[in-house]
Coordinates of C-alpha atoms in Angstrom, one line a residue:
Chain Q
M1 CA 0.0 0.0 0.0
I2 CA 2.8 2.4 0.9
R3 CA 6.3 2.1 -0.5
L4 CA 9.3 4.1 0.3
D5 CA 12.5 3.5 -1.7
G6 CA 15.7 5.1 -0.6
V7 CA 13.9 8.1 0.7
G8 CA 16.0 11.0 2.1
Q9 CA 15.1 14.5 3.2
V10 CA 17.5 17.4 3.5
F11 CA 16.4 20.8 4.9
D12 CA 18.1 24.1 4.4
G13 CA 18.7 25.3 7.9
R14 CA 20.1 28.6 9.0
E15 CA 23.5 27.0 9.6
G16 CA 23.6 25.0 6.5
Q17 CA 21.9 21.8 5.4
V18 CA 20.2 19.5 7.8
T19 CA 19.7 15.8 6.9
A20 CA 16.4 14.8 8.5
L21 CA 16.0 11.4 6.9
E22 CA 18.4 9.1 5.1
K23 CA 18.0 5.9 3.1
I24 CA 14.5 4.9 4.2
D25 CA 13.2 1.7 2.6
L26 CA 9.8 0.8 4.0
H27 CA 7.0 -1.2 2.6
V28 CA 3.7 -1.1 4.4
R29 CA 1.2 -3.7 3.4
G30 CA -2.5 -3.0 2.9
G31 CA -4.4 -3.1 6.2
E32 CA -1.3 -3.1 8.2
F33 CA -0.8 -1.0 11.4
V34 CA 2.8 0.3 11.5
T35 CA 4.1 2.5 14.3
L36 CA 7.1 4.7 13.8
I37 CA 9.0 5.3 17.0
G38 CA 12.1 7.3 17.8
R39 CA 13.4 10.2 19.9
S40 CA 12.3 13.7 19.3
G41 CA 13.8 15.2 16.2
C42 CA 14.5 11.9 14.5
G43 CA 12.4 12.7 11.4
K44 CA 9.3 10.7 12.3
S45 CA 6.9 13.5 11.5
T46 CA 8.9 14.4 8.3
L47 CA 8.5 10.8 7.1
L48 CA 4.8 11.0 7.7
R49 CA 4.5 14.3 5.7
L50 CA 6.4 12.7 2.8
I51 CA 3.9 9.9 2.6
A52 CA 1.0 12.4 2.9
G53 CA 2.4 14.4 0.0
L54 CA 2.7 17.5 2.1
L55 CA 6.4 17.6 1.4
P56 CA 8.3 16.3 -1.6
P57 CA 11.3 14.0 -0.8
T58 CA 14.8 15.3 -1.6
S59 CA 15.8 11.9 -2.8
G60 CA 14.1 8.5 -3.4
A61 CA 10.6 7.6 -4.3
V62 CA 7.3 7.5 -2.3
Q63 CA 4.4 5.5 -3.6
V64 CA 0.9 5.0 -2.3
A65 CA -1.4 2.4 -3.8
G66 CA 1.1 1.9 -6.6
E67 CA 1.2 5.5 -7.7
P68 CA 4.0 8.0 -7.0
V69 CA 2.9 10.6 -4.4
T70 CA 2.7 14.1 -6.0
G71 CA 0.5 15.8 -3.5
P72 CA -2.2 15.2 -0.8
R73 CA -4.5 12.3 -1.9
R74 CA -8.2 11.9 -1.3
D75 CA -7.8 8.4 0.0
V76 CA -5.1 9.4 2.5
S77 CA -6.0 11.2 5.7
F78 CA -3.8 12.9 8.2
M79 CA -4.4 13.3 11.9
F80 CA -2.3 15.8 13.9
Q81 CA -0.9 15.9 17.4
R82 CA -3.4 18.7 18.2
P83 CA -7.1 18.3 17.3
A84 CA -6.8 21.1 14.7
L85 CA -10.5 21.8 14.7
L86 CA -11.9 25.1 13.3
P87 CA -13.2 26.9 16.4
W88 CA -16.2 28.5 14.7
R89 CA -17.5 25.2 13.4
S90 CA -19.8 22.8 15.2
V91 CA -18.5 19.3 15.9
L92 CA -20.6 17.9 13.0
S93 CA -19.5 20.6 10.5
N94 CA -15.8 20.0 11.5
V95 CA -16.2 16.4 10.7
M96 CA -17.8 17.3 7.4
L97 CA -15.0 19.7 6.4
P98 CA -13.1 17.3 4.1
V99 CA -16.3 16.6 2.2
E100 CA -17.1 20.3 1.9
I101 CA -13.6 21.2 0.6
D102 CA -13.5 18.4 -1.9
K103 CA -16.8 18.9 -3.6
G104 CA -15.9 16.8 -6.6
A105 CA -15.6 13.7 -4.3
G106 CA -19.1 12.7 -5.6
D107 CA -18.8 9.0 -4.7
R108 CA -21.5 9.7 -2.1
S109 CA -24.2 12.3 -1.6
K110 CA -23.8 14.9 1.0
A111 CA -26.7 13.4 3.0
A112 CA -24.9 10.0 2.9
Y113 CA -21.8 11.7 4.3
R114 CA -23.8 13.4 6.9
D115 CA -25.2 10.0 8.0
R116 CA -21.7 8.6 8.0
A117 CA -20.6 11.6 10.2
H118 CA -23.3 10.8 12.8
Q119 CA -22.4 7.2 12.7
L120 CA -18.7 7.9 13.3
L121 CA -19.5 10.4 16.1
E122 CA -21.6 7.7 17.7
L123 CA -18.8 5.2 17.3
V124 CA -16.5 7.4 19.4
G125 CA -19.2 8.2 21.9
L126 CA -20.0 11.7 20.9
Q127 CA -23.6 11.4 20.0
G128 CA -25.5 14.4 21.3
F129 CA -22.5 16.7 20.8
E130 CA -23.0 17.4 17.1
R131 CA -23.9 21.0 17.5
R132 CA -21.4 21.9 20.2
L133 CA -18.4 24.2 19.4
P134 CA -14.9 22.7 19.9
H135 CA -14.1 25.0 22.9
E136 CA -17.0 23.4 24.8
L137 CA -15.3 20.0 24.6
S138 CA -12.4 18.4 26.6
G139 CA -9.1 17.7 24.9
G140 CA -9.9 14.0 24.5
M141 CA -13.3 14.8 23.0
Q142 CA -11.7 17.2 20.5
Q143 CA -9.2 14.6 19.4
R144 CA -12.1 12.1 18.9
V145 CA -13.8 14.7 16.6
S146 CA -10.5 15.0 14.8
L147 CA -10.5 11.2 14.4
C148 CA -14.0 11.2 13.0
R149 CA -12.9 13.9 10.5
S150 CA -10.0 11.8 9.3
L151 CA -12.4 8.9 8.8
I152 CA -15.2 10.6 7.0
R153 CA -14.1 9.8 3.5
D154 CA -13.2 6.2 4.4
P155 CA -9.5 6.6 3.7
Q156 CA -7.4 3.7 2.6
V157 CA -4.5 5.1 4.5
M158 CA -4.4 7.0 7.8
L159 CA -1.3 8.9 8.8
M160 CA -1.3 9.8 12.5
D161 CA 1.3 12.2 14.0
E162 CA 1.4 11.5 17.7
P163 CA -2.3 12.0 17.9
F164 CA -2.7 11.0 21.6
S165 CA 0.5 12.5 23.0
A166 CA -1.3 15.6 24.4
L167 CA -3.9 13.6 26.3
D168 CA -4.0 12.3 29.8
A169 CA -3.1 8.7 30.4
L170 CA -6.7 7.4 30.8
T171 CA -8.1 9.2 27.8
R172 CA -5.1 7.9 25.8
T173 CA -5.8 4.3 26.8
E174 CA -9.5 4.7 25.8
L175 CA -8.6 6.2 22.5
S176 CA -6.0 3.7 21.6
E177 CA -8.6 1.0 22.2
E178 CA -11.1 2.8 20.1
L179 CA -8.6 3.2 17.3
Q180 CA -7.9 -0.6 17.3
R181 CA -11.6 -1.3 17.2
I182 CA -12.1 1.1 14.3
K183 CA -9.1 -0.4 12.6
M184 CA -10.4 -3.9 12.8
E185 CA -13.7 -2.8 11.4
L186 CA -12.5 -0.7 8.5
S187 CA -9.2 -2.5 7.6
T188 CA -7.5 0.8 7.0
T189 CA -3.7 1.0 6.6
I190 CA -2.3 3.0 9.4
V191 CA 1.0 4.6 9.9
F192 CA 1.2 6.0 13.5
V193 CA 4.0 8.1 14.8
T194 CA 4.7 8.1 18.5
H195 CA 7.4 8.5 21.1
S196 CA 5.7 6.2 23.6
I197 CA 7.1 2.7 23.5
E198 CA 4.1 1.2 25.1
E199 CA 1.8 2.8 22.7
A200 CA 3.9 1.6 19.8
V201 CA 3.8 -2.0 21.0
V202 CA 0.1 -2.1 21.9
L203 CA -1.1 -0.6 18.6
A204 CA 1.2 -2.0 16.0
D205 CA 1.6 -5.0 13.8
R206 CA 5.1 -3.8 13.2
V207 CA 7.2 -1.2 14.9
V208 CA 9.8 0.8 13.0
V209 CA 12.6 2.1 15.1
L210 CA 14.2 5.3 13.9
T211 CA 17.6 6.6 15.0
P212 CA 18.0 10.4 15.1
R213 CA 20.3 12.7 13.2
P214 CA 20.0 11.8 10.5
G215 CA 16.8 9.7 10.7
R216 CA 17.6 6.1 9.7
M217 CA 15.7 2.9 10.2
R218 CA 17.4 1.1 13.1
E219 CA 15.2 -2.0 13.1
V220 CA 11.7 -3.3 12.3
V221 CA 10.1 -5.3 15.0
D222 CA 7.1 -7.6 14.4
I223 CA 4.5 -7.7 17.2
D224 CA 2.6 -11.0 17.3
I225 CA 0.5 -10.4 20.4
P226 CA -3.2 -11.2 19.8
R227 CA -5.7 -8.3 19.6
P228 CA -7.5 -6.5 21.1
R229 CA -4.7 -5.2 23.2
S230 CA -4.9 -2.6 25.9
L231 CA -2.6 0.0 27.3
G232 CA -4.1 -0.5 30.7
Q233 CA -4.7 -4.0 31.9
N234 CA -3.3 -6.5 29.5
A235 CA -3.7 -10.2 29.1
H236 CA -0.3 -10.4 27.5
L237 CA 1.8 -8.4 29.9
T238 CA 4.9 -10.4 29.7
E239 CA 5.1 -10.3 25.9
V240 CA 4.5 -6.5 25.9
A241 CA 7.1 -6.1 28.6
A242 CA 9.6 -8.1 26.7
I243 CA 9.1 -6.2 23.4
S244 CA 9.0 -2.9 25.2
G245 CA 12.3 -3.7 26.8
R246 CA 13.9 -4.6 23.5
L247 CA 12.6 -1.3 21.9
H248 CA 13.9 0.6 24.9
A249 CA 17.3 -0.8 24.4
L250 CA 17.2 0.0 20.7
L251 CA 16.2 3.6 21.4
A252 CA 18.6 4.1 24.2
E253 CA 21.5 2.6 22.2
K254 CA 24.3 5.1 21.6
E255 CA 25.8 5.0 18.2
S256 CA 29.5 5.2 17.7
D257 CA 29.8 9.0 17.2
E258 CA 28.3 11.5 19.6
V259 CA 24.5 11.2 19.8
R260 CA 23.5 14.1 22.0
P261 CA 20.3 13.9 23.8
V262 CA 19.0 17.2 22.6
D263 CA 15.7 18.0 21.0
E264 CA 16.6 19.7 17.8
V265 CA 18.0 18.3 14.6
R266 CA 21.8 18.7 14.5
S267 CA 23.0 20.9 11.7
R268 CA 26.1 20.0 9.9
Chain S
M1 CA 6.8 31.1 43.0
T2 CA 4.8 34.2 43.6
R3 CA 1.2 33.6 44.6
R4 CA -1.4 35.2 42.5
T5 CA -4.8 35.4 43.9
M6 CA -7.6 34.8 41.4
P7 CA -10.2 37.6 41.3
K8 CA -13.2 36.4 43.3
R9 CA -16.3 35.5 41.2
T10 CA -19.4 37.1 42.6
W11 CA -22.7 38.4 41.4
L12 CA -20.9 41.7 40.5
T13 CA -18.5 39.9 38.1
D14 CA -20.8 37.3 36.6
S15 CA -24.4 38.6 36.4
P16 CA -25.5 40.1 33.1
V17 CA -27.6 42.6 35.0
A18 CA -24.5 43.8 36.8
A19 CA -22.8 44.1 33.4
V20 CA -25.3 46.8 32.5
V21 CA -25.9 48.4 35.9
L22 CA -22.2 48.9 36.9
P23 CA -21.2 51.1 33.9
I24 CA -24.4 53.2 34.6
I25 CA -23.4 53.6 38.2
G26 CA -19.9 54.6 37.1
L27 CA -21.3 57.2 34.8
A28 CA -23.8 58.5 37.4
V29 CA -21.0 58.9 40.0
A30 CA -18.9 60.9 37.5
I31 CA -21.8 63.2 36.6
G32 CA -22.6 63.5 40.3
L33 CA -19.0 64.7 41.0
W34 CA -19.2 67.2 38.2
W35 CA -22.5 68.5 39.5
G36 CA -21.2 68.7 43.0
A37 CA -18.1 70.6 41.9
T38 CA -20.2 73.2 40.0
V39 CA -22.4 73.7 43.1
V40 CA -19.7 73.6 45.9
F41 CA -17.3 75.9 44.1
S42 CA -20.2 77.9 42.5
I43 CA -18.5 77.9 39.1
E44 CA -19.9 80.2 36.5
P45 CA -21.9 78.4 33.7
Y46 CA -19.7 80.0 31.0
L47 CA -16.7 78.3 32.5
L48 CA -18.3 75.0 33.5
P49 CA -22.0 74.4 33.2
S50 CA -23.7 72.0 35.5
P51 CA -25.1 68.7 34.0
W52 CA -28.6 70.1 34.5
D53 CA -27.8 73.3 32.5
V54 CA -26.6 71.0 29.7
V55 CA -29.8 69.0 29.7
V56 CA -31.9 72.1 29.7
K57 CA -29.8 73.5 26.8
F58 CA -30.4 70.3 24.8
F59 CA -34.2 70.6 25.3
E60 CA -34.2 74.2 24.1
Q61 CA -33.5 73.0 20.6
P62 CA -33.6 69.2 20.5
G63 CA -34.5 69.0 16.8
Y64 CA -31.6 71.1 15.7
L65 CA -29.0 69.2 17.9
L66 CA -30.3 65.8 16.8
Q67 CA -30.2 66.8 13.2
E68 CA -26.5 67.9 13.6
T69 CA -25.8 64.6 15.4
G70 CA -27.3 62.8 12.4
T71 CA -25.0 64.6 10.1
S72 CA -21.9 63.7 12.1
L73 CA -23.2 60.1 12.5
L74 CA -23.7 59.7 8.8
E75 CA -20.1 61.0 8.0
T76 CA -18.7 58.8 10.7
I77 CA -20.4 55.6 9.5
E78 CA -19.6 56.3 5.8
G79 CA -16.0 57.0 6.5
F80 CA -15.7 53.9 8.7
L81 CA -17.3 51.6 6.2
L82 CA -15.1 53.0 3.4
A83 CA -12.1 52.4 5.6
I84 CA -13.2 48.7 6.0
V85 CA -13.8 48.4 2.3
I86 CA -10.3 49.7 1.4
G87 CA -8.4 48.7 4.5
V88 CA -9.2 45.0 4.8
P89 CA -8.2 44.1 1.2
I90 CA -5.0 46.1 1.5
A91 CA -4.2 44.2 4.7
V92 CA -4.8 41.0 2.9
L93 CA -2.5 42.0 0.1
I94 CA 0.2 43.0 2.5
V95 CA 0.1 39.7 4.2
R96 CA 0.2 37.8 0.9
S97 CA 3.3 39.6 -0.4
V98 CA 6.4 40.5 1.5
V99 CA 7.5 42.9 -1.3
L100 CA 4.2 44.8 -1.1
E101 CA 4.5 45.0 2.7
R102 CA 7.9 46.5 2.4
L103 CA 6.7 49.0 -0.2
V104 CA 3.6 50.1 1.5
Y105 CA 4.3 49.8 5.2
P106 CA 6.5 52.9 5.7
L107 CA 4.0 54.9 3.7
L108 CA 1.1 53.8 5.9
L109 CA 3.1 54.6 9.0
M110 CA 3.9 58.1 7.6
V111 CA 0.3 58.8 6.7
N112 CA -0.7 57.6 10.2
S113 CA 1.8 59.8 12.0
I114 CA 0.6 63.0 10.3
P115 CA -1.6 65.0 12.7
K116 CA -4.9 64.8 11.0
V117 CA -5.9 68.4 12.0
A118 CA -3.1 69.6 9.7
I119 CA -4.8 67.9 6.7
A120 CA -8.3 69.2 7.4
P121 CA -7.9 72.5 5.6
L122 CA -6.2 70.8 2.7
L123 CA -9.1 68.4 2.3
V124 CA -11.4 71.4 2.1
I125 CA -9.3 73.0 -0.6
W126 CA -9.2 69.7 -2.6
M127 CA -12.8 68.6 -2.1
G128 CA -14.8 71.6 -1.2
F129 CA -17.3 72.2 1.6
G130 CA -19.5 69.2 1.1
Q131 CA -19.6 65.9 2.8
W132 CA -16.5 64.4 1.1
P133 CA -13.7 66.0 3.0
K134 CA -15.4 64.8 6.3
V135 CA -15.8 61.3 5.0
V136 CA -12.2 61.2 3.8
M137 CA -11.0 62.5 7.2
V138 CA -12.8 59.7 9.0
L139 CA -11.4 57.3 6.5
L140 CA -7.8 58.5 7.3
M141 CA -8.4 58.2 11.0
C142 CA -9.8 54.6 10.8
F143 CA -7.6 53.2 8.1
F144 CA -4.5 52.4 10.1
P145 CA -5.9 50.4 13.0
I146 CA -8.1 48.4 10.6
V147 CA -5.1 47.6 8.4
I148 CA -2.8 46.7 11.2
S149 CA -5.3 44.5 13.1
T150 CA -6.4 42.7 9.9
A151 CA -2.9 42.1 8.9
Q152 CA -2.0 40.8 12.3
G153 CA -5.1 38.6 12.3
M154 CA -4.3 37.2 8.9
K155 CA -0.8 36.2 10.1
S156 CA -2.0 34.5 13.2
T157 CA -3.5 31.4 11.5
P158 CA -2.1 28.4 13.4
T159 CA 0.3 26.3 11.3
E160 CA -1.5 23.0 12.1
L161 CA -4.8 24.4 10.6
V162 CA -2.9 25.5 7.5
E163 CA -1.4 22.1 7.2
L164 CA -4.9 20.5 7.7
M165 CA -6.2 22.5 4.8
R166 CA -3.2 21.5 2.7
S167 CA -3.7 17.8 3.6
L168 CA -7.3 18.1 2.4
N169 CA -6.2 19.5 -0.9
A170 CA -7.9 22.8 -0.3
S171 CA -7.5 25.5 -2.9
R172 CA -5.9 28.8 -2.1
V173 CA -9.3 30.5 -2.2
Q174 CA -10.8 27.9 0.1
E175 CA -7.9 28.2 2.5
F176 CA -8.5 32.0 2.5
F177 CA -12.2 32.1 3.0
K178 CA -12.7 28.9 5.1
L179 CA -9.7 29.4 7.3
R180 CA -7.5 32.5 7.3
L181 CA -10.2 35.2 7.1
R182 CA -12.5 33.4 9.6
Y183 CA -9.6 33.0 12.0
A184 CA -8.7 36.6 11.7
M185 CA -12.2 37.9 12.5
P186 CA -11.8 38.5 16.3
Q187 CA -8.6 40.5 15.7
I188 CA -10.2 42.4 12.8
F189 CA -13.0 43.3 15.2
T190 CA -10.5 44.6 17.7
G191 CA -9.3 47.0 15.0
F192 CA -12.9 48.0 14.2
K193 CA -13.5 48.9 17.9
V194 CA -10.3 51.0 18.0
A195 CA -11.2 52.6 14.7
I196 CA -14.8 53.5 15.5
S197 CA -13.8 55.9 18.4
L198 CA -11.2 57.5 16.1
A199 CA -13.9 57.8 13.4
V200 CA -16.0 60.0 15.7
I201 CA -13.0 62.2 16.4
G202 CA -12.2 62.4 12.7
S203 CA -15.7 63.7 11.9
V204 CA -15.5 66.4 14.6
I205 CA -12.0 67.5 13.4
S206 CA -13.2 67.9 9.9
E207 CA -16.3 69.8 10.9
F208 CA -14.1 72.4 12.6
V209 CA -12.9 73.5 9.2
G210 CA -15.1 74.6 6.3
A211 CA -18.3 73.0 7.6
T212 CA -21.8 74.4 8.0
K213 CA -23.3 71.3 9.7
G214 CA -22.5 68.7 12.2
L215 CA -21.7 68.6 15.9
G216 CA -18.1 69.8 15.3
Y217 CA -19.5 72.9 13.6
V218 CA -21.8 73.4 16.6
I219 CA -18.9 73.2 19.0
Q220 CA -16.8 75.6 17.0
Q221 CA -19.7 78.1 16.7
S222 CA -20.5 77.9 20.4
G223 CA -16.8 78.6 21.2
A224 CA -17.0 81.8 19.1
S225 CA -20.1 83.0 21.0
A226 CA -18.8 81.8 24.4
D227 CA -21.8 79.5 24.7
T228 CA -20.1 76.9 26.8
T229 CA -23.3 75.1 27.7
L230 CA -24.1 74.5 24.1
A231 CA -20.6 73.1 23.5
F232 CA -21.1 70.7 26.4
A233 CA -24.4 69.6 25.0
A234 CA -22.8 68.9 21.7
I235 CA -19.8 67.1 23.4
S236 CA -22.3 65.0 25.4
L237 CA -24.1 64.0 22.2
L238 CA -20.8 63.1 20.7
S239 CA -19.8 60.8 23.5
V240 CA -23.2 59.1 23.5
M241 CA -22.8 58.5 19.8
S242 CA -19.3 57.2 20.3
I243 CA -20.4 54.8 23.0
A244 CA -23.5 53.6 21.0
L245 CA -21.3 52.9 18.0
F246 CA -18.8 51.0 20.1
Y247 CA -21.4 48.8 21.7
A248 CA -23.1 48.2 18.4
L249 CA -19.9 46.7 17.3
V250 CA -19.6 44.6 20.5
L251 CA -23.1 43.3 19.9
L252 CA -22.3 42.5 16.3
E253 CA -19.2 40.7 17.3
H254 CA -21.1 38.6 19.9
W255 CA -23.7 37.7 17.3
L256 CA -21.2 36.9 14.4
L257 CA -18.4 35.3 16.4
P258 CA -19.9 33.4 19.3
W259 CA -16.9 31.0 19.2
A260 CA -14.5 33.8 20.1
Q261 CA -16.2 34.8 23.4
E262 CA -14.8 32.2 25.6
K263 CA -11.3 33.6 25.8
R264 CA -11.2 35.6 28.9

């Protein structure tokens, strides 16, 4: 479904060029749930933006559904770290935004999309909140609305950029369970960026570990724990713990030359 | 860490009745002090008339004074609307193009820094004694705050919302109308509220020079005949007008932008 071949990304920083990503080869199968994990500034978000067509790669090729990515695609949706809701729009009309912007989408009538929006809001427990404004909702509820918005056009691919990282632990647990449920129902391909090891393990079929500066693929770890899994109580605690420990070691590993635990991308 | 005490929430801070009553009390106290001063120090009316004198003066010729108020009000509103029609698009263009911003910005600053009183006679020379020099003066007064606040508002769109629109393949036009302009509205309204008070001042200034109508003209004439009470009546009408226009904008904002009210 998603194919990256020798992808690299170089930014022009103030102090010369900055290599954000280098030699990324990744193949995500249809219906697969892949999490990208790494320290801050390792290029995870950049990688996601390359797949989304928000950013053209400096080198290499990005393909989605067998076609080279030239810009944002209708069948790919993006979910951000923050809810990114338009504050003057009601919950329902925020969910309907993608449909409204892409009027040519015509595979369904507006009424059908509206029904779908109600259905999705019910799925995440927001029935009865359709006419509320975003500022009347809690952070978790806002992020649920954002999730519904990214699902409204039944995307083939969902790209999620640390969508739960700003939420409290309990809400985060709930949402990760909801996401798995939705995933199993819709068989969407998901690429999910996170810096939480636990989240990466619980959600993913495969975890891709990135090393920072420049972002390289350190390792790809398969997760064979049966679903549904939970961040909270877990029937497979030992497996999760074992894999988490391994990921932790991979992330903490110092490479030969100085890898400084700083947050920004090192310029060279 | 220093401790900051939150202001206590009481009936006085939260009730909508108090929101109306408190400003009235404030005004009443101020008028009471003014009245008290004229009585206690027995000030001559030609120096400082009492509030009662002013009210009496108004009711000697209410038709005339209201008509002059109407003239000033019309000039104010016309100039203000013209400033919006011209100022908002210019602000939008400035935000879109750095080159244009650099070209135009110093010019705007220069125009704004000129004391408007100095231009009033020039406007009369250029445009005659009719309504136009007044409307243009109001426009000049309102223009700058509207441009600045609109430009500021247009620049304040959060990056994640811009990125969202990009990821949805929104066109430039959609991005502008569905996101940037809407997001800027609260700040644009702030500019409007600053501008509307300046608009009233602008109409008065322009009526001082080469006018035969309007409250500014009344004030100027009353000065010539040492009719201080009449001047006070006109000034009072001006402030009432100013306050009414300001609150009309506040109401409009409440009605148009209910989503922006929560930020307090």
